[in-house]
CSV table of C-alpha atoms in Angstrom, one decimal:
chain,number,residue,atom,x,y,z
A,12,MET,CA,105.8,119.0,168.5
A,13,SER,CA,105.8,115.4,169.1
A,14,ARG,CA,102.9,113.6,167.8
A,15,ARG,CA,103.4,109.8,168.8
A,16,THR,CA,100.1,108.5,168.6
A,17,ASP,CA,98.2,105.1,168.0
A,18,ALA,CA,96.6,105.2,164.7
A,19,ALA,CA,93.7,103.3,165.8
A,20,ALA,CA,92.9,105.6,168.8
A,21,PRO,CA,90.0,108.1,168.3
A,22,ARG,CA,91.4,111.9,168.2
A,23,VAL,CA,89.6,114.3,170.6
A,24,ALA,CA,90.4,118.0,171.3
A,25,VAL,CA,90.2,119.6,174.6
A,26,ILE,CA,90.3,123.5,174.4
A,27,GLY,CA,91.8,124.9,177.8
A,28,ALA,CA,94.3,123.5,179.8
A,29,GLY,CA,93.5,124.5,183.4
A,30,SER,CA,93.1,121.9,186.2
A,31,TRP,CA,89.6,120.6,184.8
A,32,GLY,CA,90.4,120.7,181.1
A,33,THR,CA,93.6,118.9,181.7
A,34,THR,CA,91.9,116.5,184.0
A,35,PHE,CA,89.2,115.7,181.5
A,36,GLY,CA,91.9,115.2,178.9
A,37,LYS,CA,93.3,112.6,181.0
A,38,ILE,CA,89.8,110.9,181.4
A,39,LEU,CA,89.5,110.6,177.8
A,40,ALA,CA,93.3,109.5,177.3
A,41,ASP,CA,92.7,106.8,180.0
A,42,GLY,CA,89.4,105.8,178.2
A,43,GLY,CA,91.5,105.0,174.9
A,44,ALA,CA,91.4,108.2,173.0
A,45,HIS,CA,94.5,110.3,171.7
A,46,VAL,CA,93.8,113.8,173.2
A,47,VAL,CA,95.2,117.0,171.9
A,48,MET,CA,95.1,119.8,174.4
A,49,TRP,CA,95.0,123.4,173.2
A,50,ALA,CA,96.7,125.8,175.9
A,51,ARG,CA,97.0,129.6,175.5
A,52,ARG,CA,100.5,129.7,176.7
A,53,PRO,CA,103.0,128.0,174.5
A,54,GLU,CA,105.3,127.1,177.6
A,55,GLN,CA,102.3,125.2,179.2
A,56,ALA,CA,101.6,123.4,175.9
A,57,HIS,CA,105.3,122.3,175.8
A,58,GLU,CA,105.4,121.0,179.4
A,59,ILE,CA,102.3,119.0,178.6
A,60,ASP,CA,103.6,117.7,175.3
A,61,GLU,CA,107.1,116.9,176.4
A,62,ALA,CA,107.1,116.4,180.1
A,63,LYS,CA,103.6,114.9,180.4
A,64,ARG,CA,102.8,117.3,183.5
A,65,ASN,CA,101.1,120.6,183.9
A,66,SER,CA,102.7,121.6,187.0
A,67,GLN,CA,100.7,124.9,187.7
A,68,TYR,CA,97.3,123.2,187.7
A,69,LEU,CA,97.8,119.6,188.5
A,70,PRO,CA,101.1,119.3,190.4
A,71,GLY,CA,102.4,115.9,191.1
A,72,ILE,CA,100.2,114.4,188.3
A,73,ASN,CA,101.9,112.3,185.4
A,74,LEU,CA,99.8,112.7,182.4
A,75,PRO,CA,99.2,109.8,179.7
A,76,ARG,CA,101.6,109.4,176.8
A,77,SER,CA,98.6,109.5,174.6
A,78,MET,CA,98.1,113.2,175.5
A,79,SER,CA,99.8,115.8,173.5
A,80,ALA,CA,99.3,119.6,173.5
A,81,THR,CA,99.7,122.7,171.3
A,82,HIS,CA,99.2,126.3,171.7
A,83,HIS,CA,97.8,126.4,168.0
A,84,LEU,CA,94.1,126.2,167.9
A,85,SER,CA,93.8,124.8,164.5
A,86,GLU,CA,96.5,122.1,165.2
A,87,ALA,CA,94.4,121.1,168.1
A,88,LEU,CA,91.2,120.6,166.3
A,89,GLU,CA,92.7,118.6,163.2
A,90,GLY,CA,91.0,115.4,162.9
A,91,ALA,CA,89.1,115.8,166.3
A,92,THR,CA,86.0,113.4,166.4
A,93,GLN,CA,84.7,115.4,169.5
A,94,ILE,CA,85.6,118.7,170.8
A,95,TYR,CA,85.6,119.7,174.8
A,96,LEU,CA,85.5,123.1,175.9
A,97,SER,CA,87.1,124.1,179.3
A,98,ILE,CA,87.5,127.9,179.3
A,99,PRO,CA,86.2,130.5,182.0
A,100,SER,CA,82.5,131.1,181.1
A,101,GLN,CA,82.9,135.0,181.2
A,102,SER,CA,85.5,134.6,178.0
A,103,ALA,CA,83.9,131.8,176.5
A,104,ARG,CA,82.3,134.1,173.7
A,105,GLN,CA,85.7,135.6,172.8
A,106,ASN,CA,87.3,132.3,172.5
A,107,LEU,CA,84.4,130.7,170.5
A,108,LYS,CA,84.6,133.4,167.8
A,109,ALA,CA,88.2,132.2,167.2
A,110,LEU,CA,87.0,128.6,167.1
A,111,ARG,CA,84.0,129.2,164.8
A,112,PRO,CA,85.7,129.2,161.4
A,113,LEU,CA,87.7,126.1,162.4
A,114,VAL,CA,84.5,124.0,163.0
A,115,ALA,CA,82.3,125.6,160.4
A,116,ASP,CA,82.4,122.7,158.2
A,117,SER,CA,82.2,119.9,161.0
A,118,ASP,CA,79.3,118.0,162.5
A,119,VAL,CA,81.5,116.6,165.6
A,120,PRO,CA,80.0,116.8,169.0
A,121,ILE,CA,80.9,120.0,170.8
A,122,VAL,CA,81.0,119.3,174.9
A,123,SER,CA,80.9,122.0,177.5
A,124,LEU,CA,82.9,121.5,180.6
A,125,MET,CA,82.0,124.9,181.9
A,126,LYS,CA,80.0,125.8,184.7
A,127,GLY,CA,78.8,129.3,184.6
A,128,VAL,CA,76.4,131.8,183.1
A,129,GLU,CA,77.3,135.1,181.1
A,130,LYS,CA,77.2,138.0,183.3
A,131,ARG,CA,75.6,140.3,180.4
A,132,SER,CA,73.0,137.8,179.0
A,133,GLY,CA,72.5,135.4,181.8
A,134,LEU,CA,72.7,132.7,179.0
A,135,ARG,CA,73.8,129.2,180.0
A,136,MET,CA,77.1,128.0,178.3
A,137,SER,CA,75.4,125.7,175.7
A,138,GLN,CA,73.4,128.6,174.5
A,139,VAL,CA,76.4,130.8,174.1
A,140,ILE,CA,78.0,128.0,172.1
A,141,GLU,CA,75.0,127.5,170.0
A,142,GLN,CA,75.1,131.3,169.1
A,143,GLU,CA,78.9,131.6,168.6
A,144,LEU,CA,79.5,128.5,166.7
A,145,HIS,CA,76.0,128.7,164.7
A,146,CYS,CA,75.7,124.8,165.4
A,147,ASP,CA,72.8,122.6,165.8
A,148,PRO,CA,71.9,122.3,169.5
A,149,ALA,CA,71.7,118.6,168.9
A,150,ARG,CA,75.5,118.7,168.3
A,151,ILE,CA,76.2,120.1,171.7
A,152,ALA,CA,76.5,118.2,175.1
A,153,VAL,CA,77.3,119.3,178.5
A,154,ALA,CA,79.1,117.4,181.2
A,155,SER,CA,78.5,118.0,185.0
A,156,GLY,CA,78.6,116.3,188.3
A,157,PRO,CA,80.7,115.8,191.6
A,158,ASN,CA,84.0,116.4,189.7
A,159,LEU,CA,86.8,117.9,191.9
A,160,ALA,CA,89.9,117.9,189.4
A,161,LEU,CA,92.6,116.9,191.5
A,162,GLU,CA,90.7,113.9,193.0
A,163,ILE,CA,89.9,112.7,189.7
A,164,ALA,CA,93.3,113.3,188.3
A,165,ARG,CA,94.5,110.9,191.1
A,166,GLU,CA,92.1,108.4,189.7
A,167,GLN,CA,89.6,108.5,192.5
A,168,PRO,CA,86.3,107.0,191.5
A,169,THR,CA,83.5,109.3,190.6
A,170,ALA,CA,80.7,109.8,188.1
A,171,ALA,CA,79.1,112.5,186.1
A,172,VAL,CA,76.3,113.2,183.7
A,173,ILE,CA,76.4,113.8,180.0
A,174,SER,CA,73.4,115.9,179.0
A,175,SER,CA,72.2,116.8,175.3
A,176,THR,CA,68.9,117.4,173.8
A,177,SER,CA,69.9,114.7,171.4
A,178,ARG,CA,70.2,111.4,173.3
A,179,GLU,CA,72.3,110.0,170.5
A,180,THR,CA,74.9,112.7,171.1
A,181,ALA,CA,74.8,112.2,174.9
A,182,GLU,CA,75.6,108.5,174.6
A,183,ALA,CA,78.4,109.0,172.1
A,184,VAL,CA,79.9,111.3,174.6
A,185,ALA,CA,79.4,109.1,177.5
A,186,ARG,CA,80.9,106.3,175.8
A,187,ARG,CA,84.1,108.3,175.0
A,188,ALA,CA,84.5,109.9,178.4
A,189,ARG,CA,84.5,106.9,180.6
A,190,ASN,CA,87.0,104.6,182.2
A,191,ARG,CA,87.7,102.4,185.3
A,192,TYR,CA,87.5,105.3,187.6
A,193,PHE,CA,85.2,107.5,185.6
A,194,ARG,CA,81.6,106.5,185.0
A,195,THR,CA,79.1,108.7,182.9
A,196,PHE,CA,75.4,108.7,182.9
A,197,VAL,CA,73.1,110.5,180.4
A,198,ASN,CA,70.0,112.6,180.4
A,199,THR,CA,68.4,115.0,177.9
A,200,ASP,CA,67.6,117.9,180.4
A,201,VAL,CA,70.4,120.5,179.3
A,202,ILE,CA,68.7,123.1,181.4
A,203,GLY,CA,68.8,121.1,184.7
A,204,THR,CA,72.2,119.7,184.1
A,205,GLU,CA,73.8,123.0,183.3
A,206,PHE,CA,72.0,125.1,186.1
A,207,GLY,CA,73.0,122.4,188.6
A,208,GLY,CA,76.5,123.0,187.9
A,209,VAL,CA,76.2,127.0,188.2
A,210,LEU,CA,73.9,127.1,191.2
A,211,LYS,CA,76.0,124.9,193.3
A,212,ASN,CA,78.9,127.1,193.1
A,213,LEU,CA,76.8,129.7,194.5
A,214,ILE,CA,75.9,127.7,197.6
A,215,ALA,CA,79.5,126.6,198.1
A,216,VAL,CA,80.4,130.2,198.3
A,217,ALA,CA,77.9,130.7,201.1
A,218,ILE,CA,79.4,127.5,203.0
A,219,GLY,CA,83.0,128.9,202.5
A,220,ILE,CA,81.8,132.4,204.0
A,221,VAL,CA,80.3,130.7,207.2
A,222,ASP,CA,83.3,128.4,207.4
A,223,GLY,CA,85.7,131.4,207.3
A,224,VAL,CA,83.7,132.9,210.0
A,225,GLY,CA,84.0,129.9,212.1
A,226,TYR,CA,80.5,128.5,212.2
A,227,GLY,CA,80.1,124.9,212.5
A,228,GLU,CA,78.4,121.8,211.0
A,229,ASN,CA,74.7,122.8,211.8
A,230,THR,CA,75.1,125.9,210.0
A,231,LYS,CA,76.7,124.2,207.1
A,232,ALA,CA,74.0,121.4,207.0
A,233,SER,CA,71.1,123.9,207.1
A,234,ILE,CA,72.7,126.0,204.2
A,235,ILE,CA,73.3,122.9,201.9
A,236,THR,CA,69.8,121.4,202.5
A,237,ARG,CA,67.9,124.8,201.9
A,238,GLY,CA,70.4,125.5,199.3
A,239,LEU,CA,69.1,122.5,197.5
A,240,VAL,CA,65.7,123.9,197.7
A,241,GLU,CA,66.8,127.2,196.1
A,242,MET,CA,68.6,125.5,193.4
A,243,THR,CA,65.6,123.3,192.5
A,244,ASP,CA,63.0,126.0,192.5
A,245,PHE,CA,65.2,128.3,190.3
A,246,ALA,CA,66.1,125.4,187.8
A,247,VAL,CA,62.4,124.2,187.5
A,248,ALA,CA,61.2,127.7,186.9
A,249,GLN,CA,63.7,127.8,184.1
A,250,GLY,CA,62.3,124.7,182.5
A,251,ALA,CA,64.4,122.0,184.2
A,252,GLN,CA,63.2,118.7,185.6
A,253,PRO,CA,63.2,118.5,189.4
A,254,GLU,CA,64.9,115.0,189.1
A,255,THR,CA,67.9,116.3,187.6
A,256,LEU,CA,68.6,118.4,190.5
A,257,GLN,CA,68.3,115.3,192.8
A,258,GLY,CA,71.2,113.5,190.9
A,259,LEU,CA,74.7,113.9,190.2
A,260,ALA,CA,74.5,117.1,188.5
A,261,GLY,CA,72.7,118.7,191.3
A,262,LEU,CA,72.9,117.2,194.9
A,263,GLY,CA,75.9,115.3,193.9
A,264,ASP,CA,78.0,118.2,192.7
A,265,LEU,CA,76.6,120.4,195.7
A,266,ILE,CA,77.9,117.9,198.3
A,267,ALA,CA,81.2,117.6,196.7
A,268,THR,CA,81.7,121.4,196.0
A,269,CYS,CA,80.5,122.5,199.7
A,270,GLN,CA,82.4,120.1,201.6
A,271,SER,CA,86.0,120.1,199.8
A,272,PRO,CA,88.9,122.5,200.4
A,273,LEU,CA,89.8,121.5,196.7
A,274,SER,CA,86.6,123.6,195.7
A,275,ARG,CA,87.5,126.9,194.2
A,276,ASN,CA,84.0,128.6,195.2
A,277,ASN,CA,84.5,127.2,198.7
A,278,THR,CA,87.9,128.6,198.9
A,279,ALA,CA,86.6,132.0,197.7
A,280,GLY,CA,83.9,132.0,200.1
A,281,ARG,CA,86.4,131.1,202.9
A,282,LEU,CA,88.4,134.1,202.2
A,283,LEU,CA,85.4,136.2,202.2
A,284,GLY,CA,84.5,135.0,205.5
A,285,GLN,CA,87.9,135.7,206.8
A,286,GLY,CA,87.5,139.4,205.9
A,287,TYR,CA,88.9,139.8,202.5
A,288,SER,CA,87.3,141.9,200.1
A,289,TYR,CA,85.8,140.7,196.6
A,290,GLN,CA,89.0,142.4,194.9
A,291,ASP,CA,91.6,140.7,197.3
A,292,VAL,CA,89.8,137.4,196.8
A,293,VAL,CA,90.0,137.7,193.2
A,294,LYS,CA,93.6,138.6,193.2
A,295,GLN,CA,94.4,135.7,195.5
A,296,MET,CA,92.5,132.9,193.4
A,297,ASP,CA,95.0,131.2,190.8
A,298,GLN,CA,91.9,130.1,188.9
A,299,THR,CA,88.5,131.2,188.4
A,300,ALA,CA,85.7,130.8,190.9
A,301,GLU,CA,82.8,130.6,188.5
A,302,GLY,CA,80.4,131.2,191.5
A,303,LEU,CA,81.8,134.8,192.0
A,304,GLY,CA,80.6,136.0,188.6
A,305,SER,CA,77.3,134.0,188.4
A,306,VAL,CA,75.6,135.7,191.4
A,307,ALA,CA,74.4,138.7,189.9
A,308,PRO,CA,72.9,137.1,186.6
A,309,ILE,CA,71.3,134.3,188.6
A,310,LEU,CA,69.6,136.7,190.9
A,311,ASN,CA,68.3,138.8,187.8
A,312,LEU,CA,66.8,135.5,186.2
A,313,ALA,CA,65.4,134.5,189.7
A,314,ARG,CA,63.6,137.9,190.0
A,315,GLU,CA,62.3,137.9,186.4
A,316,ALA,CA,60.9,134.2,187.3
A,317,GLY,CA,59.7,135.4,190.8
A,318,ILE,CA,61.9,132.9,192.6
A,319,ALA,CA,63.2,133.9,196.0
A,320,MET,CA,67.0,132.9,196.5
A,321,PRO,CA,67.8,134.2,200.2
A,322,ILE,CA,71.0,132.5,200.5
A,323,VAL,CA,72.4,133.9,197.2
A,324,GLU,CA,70.9,137.2,198.0
A,325,GLN,CA,72.9,137.2,201.1
A,326,VAL,CA,76.0,136.0,199.4
A,327,LYS,CA,75.7,139.1,196.9
A,328,MET,CA,75.3,141.4,199.9
A,329,VAL,CA,78.6,140.1,201.3
A,330,LEU,CA,80.4,140.3,197.9
A,331,ASP,CA,79.1,144.1,197.6
A,332,GLY,CA,80.4,144.8,200.9
A,333,THR,CA,76.9,145.7,202.3
A,334,MET,CA,76.7,142.8,205.0
A,335,LYS,CA,79.5,141.6,207.3
A,336,PRO,CA,80.2,137.7,206.7
A,337,ARG,CA,79.4,137.2,210.5
A,338,ASP,CA,75.8,138.5,210.0
A,339,ILE,CA,75.1,136.3,207.2
A,340,ALA,CA,74.0,133.1,209.2
A,341,PRO,CA,70.8,134.1,210.6
A,342,HIS,CA,69.6,135.3,207.4
A,343,LEU,CA,70.6,132.4,205.1
A,344,THR,CA,67.4,130.5,204.8
A,345,THR,CA,64.7,133.2,205.5
A,346,ASP,CA,64.2,136.6,206.6
A,347,ASP,CA,60.7,135.9,207.6
A,348,ASP,CA,59.7,135.8,210.7
A,349,GLN,CA,56.4,133.9,210.0
A,350,PRO,CA,56.9,130.1,210.1
A,351,GLN,CA,57.4,128.8,206.5
A,352,GLY,CA,56.8,125.3,205.1
A,353,GLU,CA,59.8,123.5,204.2
A,354,ARG,CA,58.6,122.1,200.7
A,355,THR,CA,59.9,123.7,197.7
A,356,GLN,CA,58.1,126.7,196.0
A,357,ASN,CA,57.7,124.2,192.9
A,358,GLU,CA,56.5,121.2,194.7
A,359,GLN,CA,52.9,120.3,194.2
A,360,ALA,CA,50.5,119.9,196.9
A,361,GLY,CA,50.4,116.2,198.5
A,362,SER,CA,53.8,115.5,197.1
A,363,GLY,CA,55.6,116.4,200.5
A,364,GLY,CA,59.0,114.7,201.3
A,365,ALA,CA,60.7,115.3,197.8
A,366,LEU,CA,63.7,117.1,199.2
A,367,TRP,CA,64.2,114.2,202.0
A,368,ARG,CA,63.9,111.6,199.3
A,369,SER,CA,66.5,113.2,197.1
A,370,LEU,CA,68.9,113.2,200.0
A,371,GLN,CA,68.2,109.8,200.7
A,372,ARG,CA,68.9,108.9,197.2
A,373,ALA,CA,71.9,110.4,197.1
A,374,LEU,CA,73.2,108.5,200.4
A,375,ASP,CA,71.9,105.1,198.7
A,376,GLN,CA,74.2,106.0,195.6
A,377,LEU,CA,77.0,106.5,197.8
A,378,ARG,CA,76.7,103.2,199.8
A,379,ASN,CA,76.0,101.4,196.4
A,380,GLY,CA,79.3,102.7,195.0
A,381,GLY,CA,77.8,104.9,192.5
A,382,ARG,CA,75.6,102.1,190.8
A,383,ARG,CA,72.6,103.7,189.2
A,384,THR,CA,69.3,104.2,190.9
A,385,ALA,CA,66.3,105.6,189.2
A,386,GLY,CA,67.1,108.9,187.6
A,387,ASP,CA,70.4,109.8,185.9
């Protein structure tokens, strides 16, 4: 395969050549790196390498000349200064086993672009990476935010959060993963950043269901608002900082995923709302909708922590076929006829208004063109 590279450009590897992996490869290449993509199928690797296209996942997008591709894992990793992982969460462990011997003697950052939890264990992807690669968690970073792949591939401006328990690792990745249309912030709250990326998918499925049924903006706004409460309650119970759920990895990603037809999880929910069964939805989806596989493990973790998640519970009932999609809306926020307070379960007495402040903060960020406000 062709390897026309700029000798001065840092070399990075992206494992997985779906829409998000390829888009992130483009982000890195447009930021000055030479990117080597690993694609499972040889014909896909050949198209990226020679035609600078990935027609199945990013139709109409021309990829930079500084992107190349291979279907040989060892070739993709050779000389990489950073490694980005963009593979389905439910097959992550299997793919990481193949990766382990190739990175055993390396200390380069490993960056998760995945947004899911493992069904069997309920582990976050950074935890699965740590287990399977036997690496220091300080080497692991995660990327999350309002990042719809096709919009970014079209170079529409957005931002993301890079999170690691090591601030040094987060900053090193953030410096590499930025360019004129993609900006990165950093934090050290890996738990909140990862769960934000997982939980917003579940709320997006709910939004898709009611959209498919034909309900309007009031219904969807109610679900998004109360969905943020569920996300915050759950993540804080797992050890996250509530501020993270008010930032790009929480509210920002929630808004983007819930409102866009480009969202796979929104699309999956819409098909459910139109009457398709779970199995039919999976067959129709060209790519993985991570939210569908995360519902059960998230609810298991929520029950263990004593956290009520009525929206996610109703989504599971629709997935299981025990509730008609049209019946979901009256139950999405609470099944209790007793009037409930609006604040989150984890909010301290006297701190009312946190939900409103988080929404106002997101609006301010949008008005300011994504410039930094207090937080991320």
